[in-house]
Structures are given as structure tokens and as C-alpha cells.
Coordinates of C-alpha atoms in Angstrom, one line a residue:
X27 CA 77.7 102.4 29.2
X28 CA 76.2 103.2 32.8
X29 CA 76.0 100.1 34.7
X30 CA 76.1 99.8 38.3
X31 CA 79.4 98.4 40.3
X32 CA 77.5 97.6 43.9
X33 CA 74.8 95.7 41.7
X34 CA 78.0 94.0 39.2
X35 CA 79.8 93.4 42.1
X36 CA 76.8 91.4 43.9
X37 CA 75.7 89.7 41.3
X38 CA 79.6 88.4 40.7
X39 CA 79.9 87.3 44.4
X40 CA 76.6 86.0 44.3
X41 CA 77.3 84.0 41.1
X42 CA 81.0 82.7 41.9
X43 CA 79.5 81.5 45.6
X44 CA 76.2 79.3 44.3
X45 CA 78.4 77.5 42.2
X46 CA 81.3 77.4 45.2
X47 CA 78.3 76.6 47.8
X48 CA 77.5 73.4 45.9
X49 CA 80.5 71.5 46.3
X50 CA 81.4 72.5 50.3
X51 CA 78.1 71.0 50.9
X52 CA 78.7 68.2 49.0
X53 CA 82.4 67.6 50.0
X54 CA 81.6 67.8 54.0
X55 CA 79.0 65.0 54.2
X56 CA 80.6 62.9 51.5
X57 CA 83.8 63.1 53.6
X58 CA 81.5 61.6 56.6
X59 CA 80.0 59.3 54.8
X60 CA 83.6 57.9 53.2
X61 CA 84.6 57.4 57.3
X62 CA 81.5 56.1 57.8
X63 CA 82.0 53.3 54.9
X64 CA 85.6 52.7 55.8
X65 CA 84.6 52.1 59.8
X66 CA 82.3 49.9 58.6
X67 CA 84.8 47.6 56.1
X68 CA 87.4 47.9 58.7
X69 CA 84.8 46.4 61.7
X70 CA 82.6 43.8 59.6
X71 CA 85.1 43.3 56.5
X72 CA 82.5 43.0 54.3
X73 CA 83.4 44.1 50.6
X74 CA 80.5 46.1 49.8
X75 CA 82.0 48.8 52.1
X76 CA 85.3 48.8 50.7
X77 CA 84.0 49.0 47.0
X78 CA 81.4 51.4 48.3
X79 CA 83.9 53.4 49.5
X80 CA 86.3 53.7 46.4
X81 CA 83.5 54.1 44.0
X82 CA 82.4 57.6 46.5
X83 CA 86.3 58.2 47.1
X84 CA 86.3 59.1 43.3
X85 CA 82.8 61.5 42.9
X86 CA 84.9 62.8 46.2
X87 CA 87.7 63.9 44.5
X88 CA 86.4 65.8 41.7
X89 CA 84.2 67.5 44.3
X90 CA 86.3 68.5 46.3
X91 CA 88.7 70.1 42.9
X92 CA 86.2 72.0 42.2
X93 CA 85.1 72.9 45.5
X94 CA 89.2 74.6 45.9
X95 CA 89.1 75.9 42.8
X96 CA 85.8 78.3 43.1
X97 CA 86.8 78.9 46.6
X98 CA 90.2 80.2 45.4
X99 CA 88.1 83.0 43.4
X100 CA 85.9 84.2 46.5
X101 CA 88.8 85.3 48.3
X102 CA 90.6 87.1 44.8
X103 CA 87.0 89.4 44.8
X104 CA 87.8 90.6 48.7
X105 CA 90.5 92.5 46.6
X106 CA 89.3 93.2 43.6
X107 CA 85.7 94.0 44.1
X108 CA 85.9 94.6 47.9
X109 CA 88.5 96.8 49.4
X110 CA 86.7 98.7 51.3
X111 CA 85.4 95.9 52.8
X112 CA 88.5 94.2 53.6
X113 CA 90.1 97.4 54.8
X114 CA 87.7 98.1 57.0
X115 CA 87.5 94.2 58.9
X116 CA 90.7 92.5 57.6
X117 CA 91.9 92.3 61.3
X118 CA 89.1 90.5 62.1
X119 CA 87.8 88.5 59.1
X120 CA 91.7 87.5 57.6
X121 CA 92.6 85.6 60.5
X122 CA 89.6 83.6 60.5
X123 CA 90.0 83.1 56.7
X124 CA 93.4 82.2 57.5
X125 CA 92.4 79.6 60.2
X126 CA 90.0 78.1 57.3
X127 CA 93.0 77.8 55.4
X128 CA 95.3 76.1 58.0
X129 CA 92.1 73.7 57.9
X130 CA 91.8 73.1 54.9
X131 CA 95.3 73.1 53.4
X132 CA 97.5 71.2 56.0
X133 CA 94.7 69.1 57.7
X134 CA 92.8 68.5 54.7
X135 CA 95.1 68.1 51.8
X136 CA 97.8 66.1 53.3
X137 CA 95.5 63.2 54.7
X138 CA 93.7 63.6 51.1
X139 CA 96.7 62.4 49.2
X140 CA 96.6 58.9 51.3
X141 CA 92.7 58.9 50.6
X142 CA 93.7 59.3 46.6
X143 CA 97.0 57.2 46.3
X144 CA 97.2 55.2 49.4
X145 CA 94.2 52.0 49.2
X146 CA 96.9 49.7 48.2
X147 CA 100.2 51.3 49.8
X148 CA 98.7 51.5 53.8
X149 CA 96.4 49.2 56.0
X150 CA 92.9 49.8 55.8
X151 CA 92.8 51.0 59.5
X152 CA 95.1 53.6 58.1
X153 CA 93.0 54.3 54.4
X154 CA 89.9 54.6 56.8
X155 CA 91.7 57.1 59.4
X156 CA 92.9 59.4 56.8
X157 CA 88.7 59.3 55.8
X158 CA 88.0 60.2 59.2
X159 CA 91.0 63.3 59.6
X160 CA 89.7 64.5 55.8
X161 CA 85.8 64.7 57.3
X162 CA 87.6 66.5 60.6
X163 CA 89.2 68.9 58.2
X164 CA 85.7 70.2 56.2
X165 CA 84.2 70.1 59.0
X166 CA 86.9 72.5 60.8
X167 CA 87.1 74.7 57.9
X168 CA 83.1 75.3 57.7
X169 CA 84.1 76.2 61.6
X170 CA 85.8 79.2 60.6
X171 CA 83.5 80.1 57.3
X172 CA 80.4 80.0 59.4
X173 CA 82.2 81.3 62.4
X174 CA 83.1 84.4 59.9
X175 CA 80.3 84.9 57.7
X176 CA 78.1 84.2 61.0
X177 CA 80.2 87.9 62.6
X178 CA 79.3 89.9 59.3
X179 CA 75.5 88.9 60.3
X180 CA 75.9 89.8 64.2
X181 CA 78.8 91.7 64.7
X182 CA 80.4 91.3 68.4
X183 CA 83.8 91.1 70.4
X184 CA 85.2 94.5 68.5
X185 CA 85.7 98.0 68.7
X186 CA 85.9 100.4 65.9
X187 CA 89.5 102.5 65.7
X188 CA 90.0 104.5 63.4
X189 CA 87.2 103.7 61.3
X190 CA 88.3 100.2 60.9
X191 CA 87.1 97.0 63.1
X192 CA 89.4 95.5 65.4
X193 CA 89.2 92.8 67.5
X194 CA 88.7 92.9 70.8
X195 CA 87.4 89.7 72.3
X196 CA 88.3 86.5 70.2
X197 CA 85.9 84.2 71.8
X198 CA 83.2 87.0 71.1
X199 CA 83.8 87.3 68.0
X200 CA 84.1 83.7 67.3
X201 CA 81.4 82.5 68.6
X202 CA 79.0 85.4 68.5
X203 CA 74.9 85.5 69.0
X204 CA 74.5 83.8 65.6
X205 CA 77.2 81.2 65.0
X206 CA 75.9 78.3 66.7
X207 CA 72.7 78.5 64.9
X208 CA 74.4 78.8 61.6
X209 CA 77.0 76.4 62.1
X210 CA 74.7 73.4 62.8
X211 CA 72.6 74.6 60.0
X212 CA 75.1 74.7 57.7
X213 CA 76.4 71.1 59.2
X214 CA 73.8 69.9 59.2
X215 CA 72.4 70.2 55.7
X216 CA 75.6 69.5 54.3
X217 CA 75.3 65.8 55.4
X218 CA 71.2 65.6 54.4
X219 CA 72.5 67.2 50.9
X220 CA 74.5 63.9 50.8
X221 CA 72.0 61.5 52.5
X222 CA 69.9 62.4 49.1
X223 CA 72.4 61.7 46.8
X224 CA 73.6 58.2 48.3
X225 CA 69.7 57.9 48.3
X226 CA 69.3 58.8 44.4
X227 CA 72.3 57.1 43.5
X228 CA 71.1 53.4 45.6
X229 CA 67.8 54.0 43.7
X230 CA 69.1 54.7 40.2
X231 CA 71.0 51.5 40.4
X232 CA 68.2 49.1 42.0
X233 CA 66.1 50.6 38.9
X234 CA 68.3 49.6 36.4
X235 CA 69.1 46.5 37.9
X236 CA 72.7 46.8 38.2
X237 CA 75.1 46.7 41.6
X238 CA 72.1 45.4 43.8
X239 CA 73.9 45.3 46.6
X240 CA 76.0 48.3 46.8
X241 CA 72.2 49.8 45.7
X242 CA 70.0 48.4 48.8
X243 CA 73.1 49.2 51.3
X244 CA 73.1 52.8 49.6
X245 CA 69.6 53.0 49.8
X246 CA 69.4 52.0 53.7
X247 CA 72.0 53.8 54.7
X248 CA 70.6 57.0 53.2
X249 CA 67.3 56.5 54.4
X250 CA 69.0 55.8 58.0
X251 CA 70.6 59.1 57.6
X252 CA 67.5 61.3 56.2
X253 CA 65.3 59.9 58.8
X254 CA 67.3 61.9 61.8
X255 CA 68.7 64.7 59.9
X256 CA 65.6 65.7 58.0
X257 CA 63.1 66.7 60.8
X258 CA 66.5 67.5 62.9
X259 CA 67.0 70.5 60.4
X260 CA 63.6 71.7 61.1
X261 CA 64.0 71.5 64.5
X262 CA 67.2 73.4 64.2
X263 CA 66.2 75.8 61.5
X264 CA 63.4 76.6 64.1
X265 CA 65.9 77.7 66.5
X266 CA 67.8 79.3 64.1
X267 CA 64.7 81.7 63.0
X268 CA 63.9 82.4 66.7
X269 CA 67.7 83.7 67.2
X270 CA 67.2 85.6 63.8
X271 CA 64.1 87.3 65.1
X272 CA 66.1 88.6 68.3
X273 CA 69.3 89.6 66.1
X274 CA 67.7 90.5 62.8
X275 CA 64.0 91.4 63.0
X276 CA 63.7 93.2 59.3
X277 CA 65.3 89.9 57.9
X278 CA 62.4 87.4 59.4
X279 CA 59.7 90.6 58.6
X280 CA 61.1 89.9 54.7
X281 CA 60.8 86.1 55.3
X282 CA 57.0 86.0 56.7
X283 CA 56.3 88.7 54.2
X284 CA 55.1 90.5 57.6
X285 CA 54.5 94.8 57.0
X286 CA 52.6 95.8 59.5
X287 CA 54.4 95.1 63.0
X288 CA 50.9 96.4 65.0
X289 CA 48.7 93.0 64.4
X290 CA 49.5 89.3 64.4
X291 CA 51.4 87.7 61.9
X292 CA 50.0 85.1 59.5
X293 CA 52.0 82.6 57.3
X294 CA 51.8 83.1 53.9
X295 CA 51.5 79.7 52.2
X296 CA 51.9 81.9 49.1
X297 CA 51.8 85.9 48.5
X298 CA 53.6 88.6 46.2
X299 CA 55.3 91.2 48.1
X300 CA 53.8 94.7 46.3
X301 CA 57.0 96.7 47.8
X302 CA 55.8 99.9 46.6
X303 CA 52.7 99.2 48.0
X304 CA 53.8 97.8 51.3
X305 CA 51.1 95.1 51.8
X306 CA 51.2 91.4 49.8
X307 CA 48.8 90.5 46.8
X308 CA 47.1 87.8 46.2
X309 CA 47.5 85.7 49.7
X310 CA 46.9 82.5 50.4
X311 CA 47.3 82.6 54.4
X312 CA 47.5 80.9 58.0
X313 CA 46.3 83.3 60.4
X314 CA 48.3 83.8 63.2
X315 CA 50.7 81.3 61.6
X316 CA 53.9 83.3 61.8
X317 CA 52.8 84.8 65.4
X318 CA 52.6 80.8 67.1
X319 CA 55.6 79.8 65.7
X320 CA 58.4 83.0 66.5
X321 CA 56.4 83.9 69.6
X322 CA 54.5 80.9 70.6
X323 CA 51.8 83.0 71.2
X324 CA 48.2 83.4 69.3
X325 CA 48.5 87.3 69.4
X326 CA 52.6 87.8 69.3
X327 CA 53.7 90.3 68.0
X328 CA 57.0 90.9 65.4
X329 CA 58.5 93.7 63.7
X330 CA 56.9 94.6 60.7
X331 CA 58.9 95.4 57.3
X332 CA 56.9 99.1 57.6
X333 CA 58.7 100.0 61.3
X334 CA 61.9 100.9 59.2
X335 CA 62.6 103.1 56.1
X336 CA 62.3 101.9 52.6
X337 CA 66.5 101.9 52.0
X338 CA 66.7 99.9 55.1
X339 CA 64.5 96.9 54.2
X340 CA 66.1 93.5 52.4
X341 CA 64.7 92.9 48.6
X342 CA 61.8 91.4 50.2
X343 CA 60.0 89.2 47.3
X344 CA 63.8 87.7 46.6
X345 CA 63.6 86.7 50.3
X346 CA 59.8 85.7 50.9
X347 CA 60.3 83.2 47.6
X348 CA 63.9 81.9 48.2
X349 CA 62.4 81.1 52.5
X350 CA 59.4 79.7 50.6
X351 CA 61.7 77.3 48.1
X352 CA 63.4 76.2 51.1
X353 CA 61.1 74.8 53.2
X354 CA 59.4 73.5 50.5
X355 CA 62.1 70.9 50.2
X356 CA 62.9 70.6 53.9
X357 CA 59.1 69.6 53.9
X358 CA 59.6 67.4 51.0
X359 CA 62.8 65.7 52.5
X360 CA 60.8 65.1 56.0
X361 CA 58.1 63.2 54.1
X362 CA 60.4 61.3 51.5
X363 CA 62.9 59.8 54.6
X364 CA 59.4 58.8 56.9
X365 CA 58.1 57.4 54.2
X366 CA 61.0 55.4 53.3
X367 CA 61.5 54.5 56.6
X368 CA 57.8 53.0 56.9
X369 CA 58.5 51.0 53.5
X370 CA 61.6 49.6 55.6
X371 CA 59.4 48.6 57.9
X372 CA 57.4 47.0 56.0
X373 CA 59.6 45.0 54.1
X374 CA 59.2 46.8 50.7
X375 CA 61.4 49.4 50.5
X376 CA 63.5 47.5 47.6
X377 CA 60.1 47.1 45.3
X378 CA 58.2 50.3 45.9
X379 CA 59.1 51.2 42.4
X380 CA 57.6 54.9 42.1
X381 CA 58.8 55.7 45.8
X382 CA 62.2 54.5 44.2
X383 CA 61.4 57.1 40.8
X384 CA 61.0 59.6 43.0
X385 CA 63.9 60.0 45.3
X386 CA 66.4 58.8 41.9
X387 CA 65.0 62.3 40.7
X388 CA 65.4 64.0 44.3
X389 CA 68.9 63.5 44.7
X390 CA 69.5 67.6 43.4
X391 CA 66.9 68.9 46.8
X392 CA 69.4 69.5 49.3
X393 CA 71.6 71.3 47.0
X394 CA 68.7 73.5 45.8
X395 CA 67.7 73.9 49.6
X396 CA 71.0 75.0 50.5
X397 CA 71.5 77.4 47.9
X398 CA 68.1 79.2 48.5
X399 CA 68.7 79.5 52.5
X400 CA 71.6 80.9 51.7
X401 CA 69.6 83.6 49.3
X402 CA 67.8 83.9 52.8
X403 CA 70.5 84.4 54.4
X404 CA 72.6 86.9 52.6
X405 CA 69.8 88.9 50.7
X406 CA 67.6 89.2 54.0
X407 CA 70.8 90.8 55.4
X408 CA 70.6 93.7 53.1
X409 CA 71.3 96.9 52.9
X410 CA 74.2 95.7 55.2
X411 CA 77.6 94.1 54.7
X412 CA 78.4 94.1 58.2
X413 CA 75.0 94.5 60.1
X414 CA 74.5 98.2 61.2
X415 CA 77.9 98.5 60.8
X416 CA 79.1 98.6 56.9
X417 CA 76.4 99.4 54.3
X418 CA 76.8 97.1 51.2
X419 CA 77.4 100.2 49.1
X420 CA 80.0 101.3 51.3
X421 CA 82.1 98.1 50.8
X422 CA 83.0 97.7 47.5
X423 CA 86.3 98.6 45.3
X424 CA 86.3 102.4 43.3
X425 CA 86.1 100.5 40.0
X426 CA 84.3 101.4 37.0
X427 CA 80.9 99.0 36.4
X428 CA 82.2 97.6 33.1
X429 CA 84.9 96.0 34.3
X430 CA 83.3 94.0 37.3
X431 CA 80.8 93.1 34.2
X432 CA 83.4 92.2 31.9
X433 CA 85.1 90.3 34.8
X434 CA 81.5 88.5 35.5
X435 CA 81.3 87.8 32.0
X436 CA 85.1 86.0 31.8
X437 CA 83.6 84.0 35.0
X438 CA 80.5 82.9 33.5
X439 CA 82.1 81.4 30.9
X440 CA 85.0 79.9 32.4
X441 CA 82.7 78.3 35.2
X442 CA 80.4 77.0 32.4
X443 CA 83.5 75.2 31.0
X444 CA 85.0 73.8 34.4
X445 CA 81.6 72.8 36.0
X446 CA 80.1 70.9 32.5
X447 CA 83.4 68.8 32.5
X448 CA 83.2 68.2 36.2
X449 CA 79.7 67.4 36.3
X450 CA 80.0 65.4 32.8
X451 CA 82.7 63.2 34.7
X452 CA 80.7 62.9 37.8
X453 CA 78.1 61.2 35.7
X454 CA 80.4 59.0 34.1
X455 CA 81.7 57.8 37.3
X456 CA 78.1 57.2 38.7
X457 CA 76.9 55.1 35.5
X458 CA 80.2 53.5 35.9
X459 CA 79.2 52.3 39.3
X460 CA 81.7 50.0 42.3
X461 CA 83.8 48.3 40.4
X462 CA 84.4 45.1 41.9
X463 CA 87.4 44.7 39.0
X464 CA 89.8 46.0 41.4
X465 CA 89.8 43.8 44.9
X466 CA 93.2 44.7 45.0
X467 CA 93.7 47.9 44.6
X468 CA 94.5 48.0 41.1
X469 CA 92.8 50.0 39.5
X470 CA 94.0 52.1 37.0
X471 CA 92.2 55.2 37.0
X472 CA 92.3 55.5 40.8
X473 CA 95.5 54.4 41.6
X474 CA 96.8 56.9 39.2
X475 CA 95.5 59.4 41.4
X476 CA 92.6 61.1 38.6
X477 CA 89.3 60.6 38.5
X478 CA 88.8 61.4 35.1
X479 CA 90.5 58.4 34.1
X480 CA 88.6 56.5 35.9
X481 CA 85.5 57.7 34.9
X482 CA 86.4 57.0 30.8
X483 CA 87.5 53.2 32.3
X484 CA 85.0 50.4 31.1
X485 CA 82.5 50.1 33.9
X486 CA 81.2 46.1 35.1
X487 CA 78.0 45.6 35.4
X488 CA 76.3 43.2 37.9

């Protein structure tokens, strides 16, 4: 059987990291938003934070398992499926991995077991510190992801010796021409990921009448949240695209669908990339669209996807879709938090009933959003691994195609077994709802230190 190991090998990476992407997002704003709750109980000492915060504590826990346990596969595929790769920038990617580690393994995981076990055992100035250290600690290890995956994108602070990378400048390579933008990106749609699913969940419960308190502070809080962080991200994607642009022109001329570098550039509201052909069919178009907003000029002028050879472009209908997907939502997410804001305003927010339908049924956009810029992100960077320094083709392990397939096989069916009982659980936990059952700390399930237990506990409807 003939099958391809660069394509295998993708495809593997690529499938292991959507489902790894999920949680991270989820994990880092969800830490936040468990500080947030506990600074809250600790100043007003109001027990709709504190139950608030246990009921989140739990969905926060089974994240974040799941979360480790995809992320421990990544790093197994550097070996298995990347060699080349890792020989050629292991002095410059393993430390920052190793950073991520520190991060995540002595900052995160040590103030996580008094998050888990400690309600009852410590003060609640202590219960909500250990919140806060937990959301320093994702935070800090998105730091050194972003800060490394941000170098493969726009290489800087090295020298090649040898034929291997080597560091050079630390604060170069750290904080190279990319990083900031991606790092806020990141952070920031990490915490609007979770801003819709506190949303969703307040809304799910003020429509089936249940935990009407915890629902309209879930719902004002999330709508408090969305309202900044929603048009912040398109402010800060903005920037992000311009620094894209001066870094990575061929990656934006696949985003705008843009061939011919020698006119304007219109956006495509909607098009299909003919490759072959070089131009786009059937276009629905702004003119000048694309030229206003990356050169804020009527006539600017970009790179066009024709100014480079064929085996140096990006898959550019995988990246033209998955750009279009993308702001879709961010579009979506803008309109939803306004909106939601002006029913706030007005008083109504609680009885808008279809306004309340839709953002119960929205809570999955951010994680969708986040998982198509990163399809952006990593696709558009093609044919490179490390840009115009590694080919992807160049990177990967001398192993036979049919056993990174059978290896992708073994993963699809071991993820599809984890991730249905996580998810499963994370529902129960949700229908389950705060349990006010446990004012003092009591509670079986959580006490116990697993979630799942708590999940198959009798939940108390109000």
C-alpha cells in the first residue's frame, strides 16, 4: 500500500492538536473566570460566587485532564513522526517546551491540587489564591507555546551551524516579529471561547427555569466579558494580519484569495479558489476591500499568490474557507455581546427568550473560531515547517506511511473513547448545575477529588 508519510504525518498532528486545541482554550479562561468568581465571594461574600465557583471548579477539572493528556501525545510525535524536525531546532524549541513544562507542571499542578481538595481544608482567601496562581500558570505556559510556535512562523535570534539552528539571541527568539500578535490572539480568544460558554450555560438554565440566580449572574457576567473581548479580538486580529502581511505575504494572498499582486485587492465575501487555474470562481466581492484594510489605501497594493511558484504557495481554498469560518463567528460574537448588552440596558435581557435560544446554542463558536484560525495559521504557513528555513517535507521521521496511518488509526479511536466520556461527564455536570447541597464543603464527589463522581451525584434543582 503507497500512502504518503508527510501527508499521514500531517494529518496525525493536525488531528491530535484540534482535539488538544480545545481544551487549552477552554482551560485558560476558565482558570480566569474561577479567580474572578473566587475574588468576588471572598470581597462581597455572597454565596452565588462560591457555589458558582465549585460548580465551574469541576467542568475545570476534567478539562484540564484532558487538556494534559492530548498534550502529552504532541510532544511523543516530535519523536516519532518528526526527527528531522527536532534534530534540526531542538536547541531552540526544547527549552522553550521545557519552560512550558516548568509552567505547567510545578506552577500549575501544585496550586491545582488545593483548587481540587482544598475548599474545606484552607481559608477562602487561600482557595481563591490558588485560582488566581492556576490562571497565572496557563497563562505562562500559552507564553512559551505561542512564544515557540510564534518562532517556527518568523524565525529570528539564531544562526544555522552545522545544519542545525542554534540559538543566538534569547530575547530574539522569544519574542520575535510575530509573538506579540499571536500571543494576545491566542489570549485573547481563549477567554471569549469561555465568555460563550458561561453565556450558554446562564441561558440554558434561565430557560429551563432552574438555578435562576447562578443563571442571570452567569449570563451578566458573560455578556460583561463578550462585550470588550469580542470587538477587542477584531481589533487585535487586525493587527495581527497587518504583521502577517509584512512577515508572511503568500499566507494573507491565500487568506484574501488575492492572485494577481499587480491590481487592488478586493474581499471576497465568498469565492472558490480554482488553483490550477490561478483566479477564483464564482465571486461574490468588495472591491478594493482587501486593499483598504492591509494598506489603508483605495489602490494598495499586496503580494499576489501568482508572484511565487506553485510548490511554494499554502493549500489556498483550505485557507480562504477556514479565514472565512473564522470571522464569520468573530462577526457573529461582535453582534450577539452588543446585542446583549443593549437588552441589559433595557432591562430585558432575562426575558428576551429567542436572544436567550440563541446564545444556549452558541456556546461551541469560540471553540470552532479557534480551531479554524489556527487552520489559518498553520496551513497558510505551508510548504514550510520553519519559514524559509525547513520545508515540511524535510521534517518528518524516515518511516514507512503505514505505520503513521496505523498509528493515526490507534489515535482516532482511542481519542473517540476518552473525549465521548469526558464530554458525556461534562454534560452531566452542567445538567447537574451549583449545588447548593454542599454549603460546607461536603460534597462528595468533589471533595473526593473526581469529577466524575460528581457528575453521576443527584443534582438539586431550584
Amino acid at each position: 500500500m503507497d500512502a504518503d508519510p508527510v501527508l499521514l504525518a500531517r494529518l496525525q498532528f493536525a488531528f491530535t492538536v484540534v482535539f488538544h486545541i480545545i481544551f487549552p482554550s477552554f482551560t485558560i479562561g476558565l482558570s480566569a473566570w474561577l479567580a474572578t468568581l473566587g475574588g468576588l465571594w471572598v470581597y462581597t461574600g455572597e454565596e452565588r460566587y462560591q457555589l458558582l465557583m465549585r460548580f465551574w471548579v469541576k467542568i475545570f477539572a476534567v478539562s484540564f485532564a484532558m487538556g494534559v493528556v492530548s498534550g502529552i501525545v504532541l510532544s511523543y510525535q516530535f519523536g516519532t513522526n518528526w526527527s528531522r524536525f527536532s534534530a534540526f531546532t531542538g536547541d531552540v524549541i526544547g527549552p522553550l517546551l521545557g519552560y512550558e513544562v516548568l509552567a505547567a507542571f510545578f506552577l500549575e499542578a501544585t496550586f491545582l491540587g488545593i483548587l481540587l481538595f482544598g475548599f474545606s481544608r484552607v481559608p477562602p482567601w487561600l482557595y481563591t489564591l490558588s485560582a488566581a496562581v492556576v490562571a497565572f500558570g496557563t497563562m505562562s505556559s500559552a507564553f512559551w507555546i505561542l512564544a515557540a510556535n510564534s518562532w517556527m512562523q518568523t524565525p529570528a535570534g539564531h544562526a544555522i551551524e552545522n545544519g542545525i539552528a542554534v540559538p543566538v539571541d534569547w530575547l530574539q527568539i522569544i519574542f520575535n516579529p510575530s509573538f506579540p500578535y499571536r500571543f494576545a490572539h491566542m489570549l485573547n480568544a481563549a477567554y471569549l471561547t469561555t465568555a460563550f460558554v458561561v453565556l450558554g450555560v446562564g441561558a440554558r438554565f434561565l430557560l429551563e427555569g432552574r438555578h435562576l440566580s447562578e443563571g442571570r449572574t452567569m449570563l451578566r457576567m458573560g455578556i460583561g466579558l463578550a462585550v470588550i473581548l469580542a470587538p477587542l479580538q477584531l481589533f487585535i486580529g487586525d493587527q495581527h494580519g497587518l504583521n502577517t502581511l509584512k512577515h508572511q505575504p503568500i499566507k494573507v494572498a491565500a487568506m484574501e484569495g488575492h492572485w494577481d499582486g499587480s491590481k487592488p485587492a478586493d474581499f471576497y465575501i465568498f469565492a472558490w479558489p480554482d488553483e490550477k487555474a490561478e483566479k477564483n470562481r464564482f465571486e461574490i466581492s468588495i472591491p478594493h476591500g482587501s486593499s483598504l484594510i492591509l494598506t489603508h489605501s483605495w489602490d494598495g497594493l499586496i503580494p499576489g499568490l501568482s508572484s511565487v511558484p506553485p510548490d511554494q504557495r499554502p493549500p489556498v481554498t483550505v485557507v480562504f474557507f477556514a479565514f472565512r469560518i473564522m470571522l464569520a463567528l468573530g462577526f457573529f460574537m461582535i453582534a450577539a455581546a452588543l446585542y446583549g448588552a443593549f437588552l441589559w440596558w433595557r432591562g430585558t435581557l432575562f426575558q428576551t427568550r429567542w436572544f436567550l435560544r440563541i446564545v444556549a446554542n452558541a456556546w461551541w463558536t469560540g471553540f470552532v473560531a479557534v480551531i479554524a484560525g489556527w487552520v489559518v495559521t498553520e496551513s497558510g504557513r505551508q510548504p514550510w515547517l520553519v519559514y524559509n528555513l525547513m520545508r515540511t517535507a524535510d521534517g518528518i521521521s524516515p518511516v514507512p506511511g503505514a505505520t503513521v496511518l496505523g498509528t493515526l488509526a490507534l489515535f482516532i479511536v482511542a481519542y473517540g473513547i476518552v473525549f465521548s466520556f469526558g464530554i458525556y461527564y461534562m454534560n452531566r455536570l452542567i445538567k447537574q448545575g451549583p449545588d447548593a447541597g454542599g454549603h460546607g464543603g461536603h460534597e462528595p464527589g468533589f471533595l473526593s477529588g473526581n469529577p466524575v463522581a460528581a457528575a453521576q451525584s443527584p443534582g438539586r434543582e431550584t
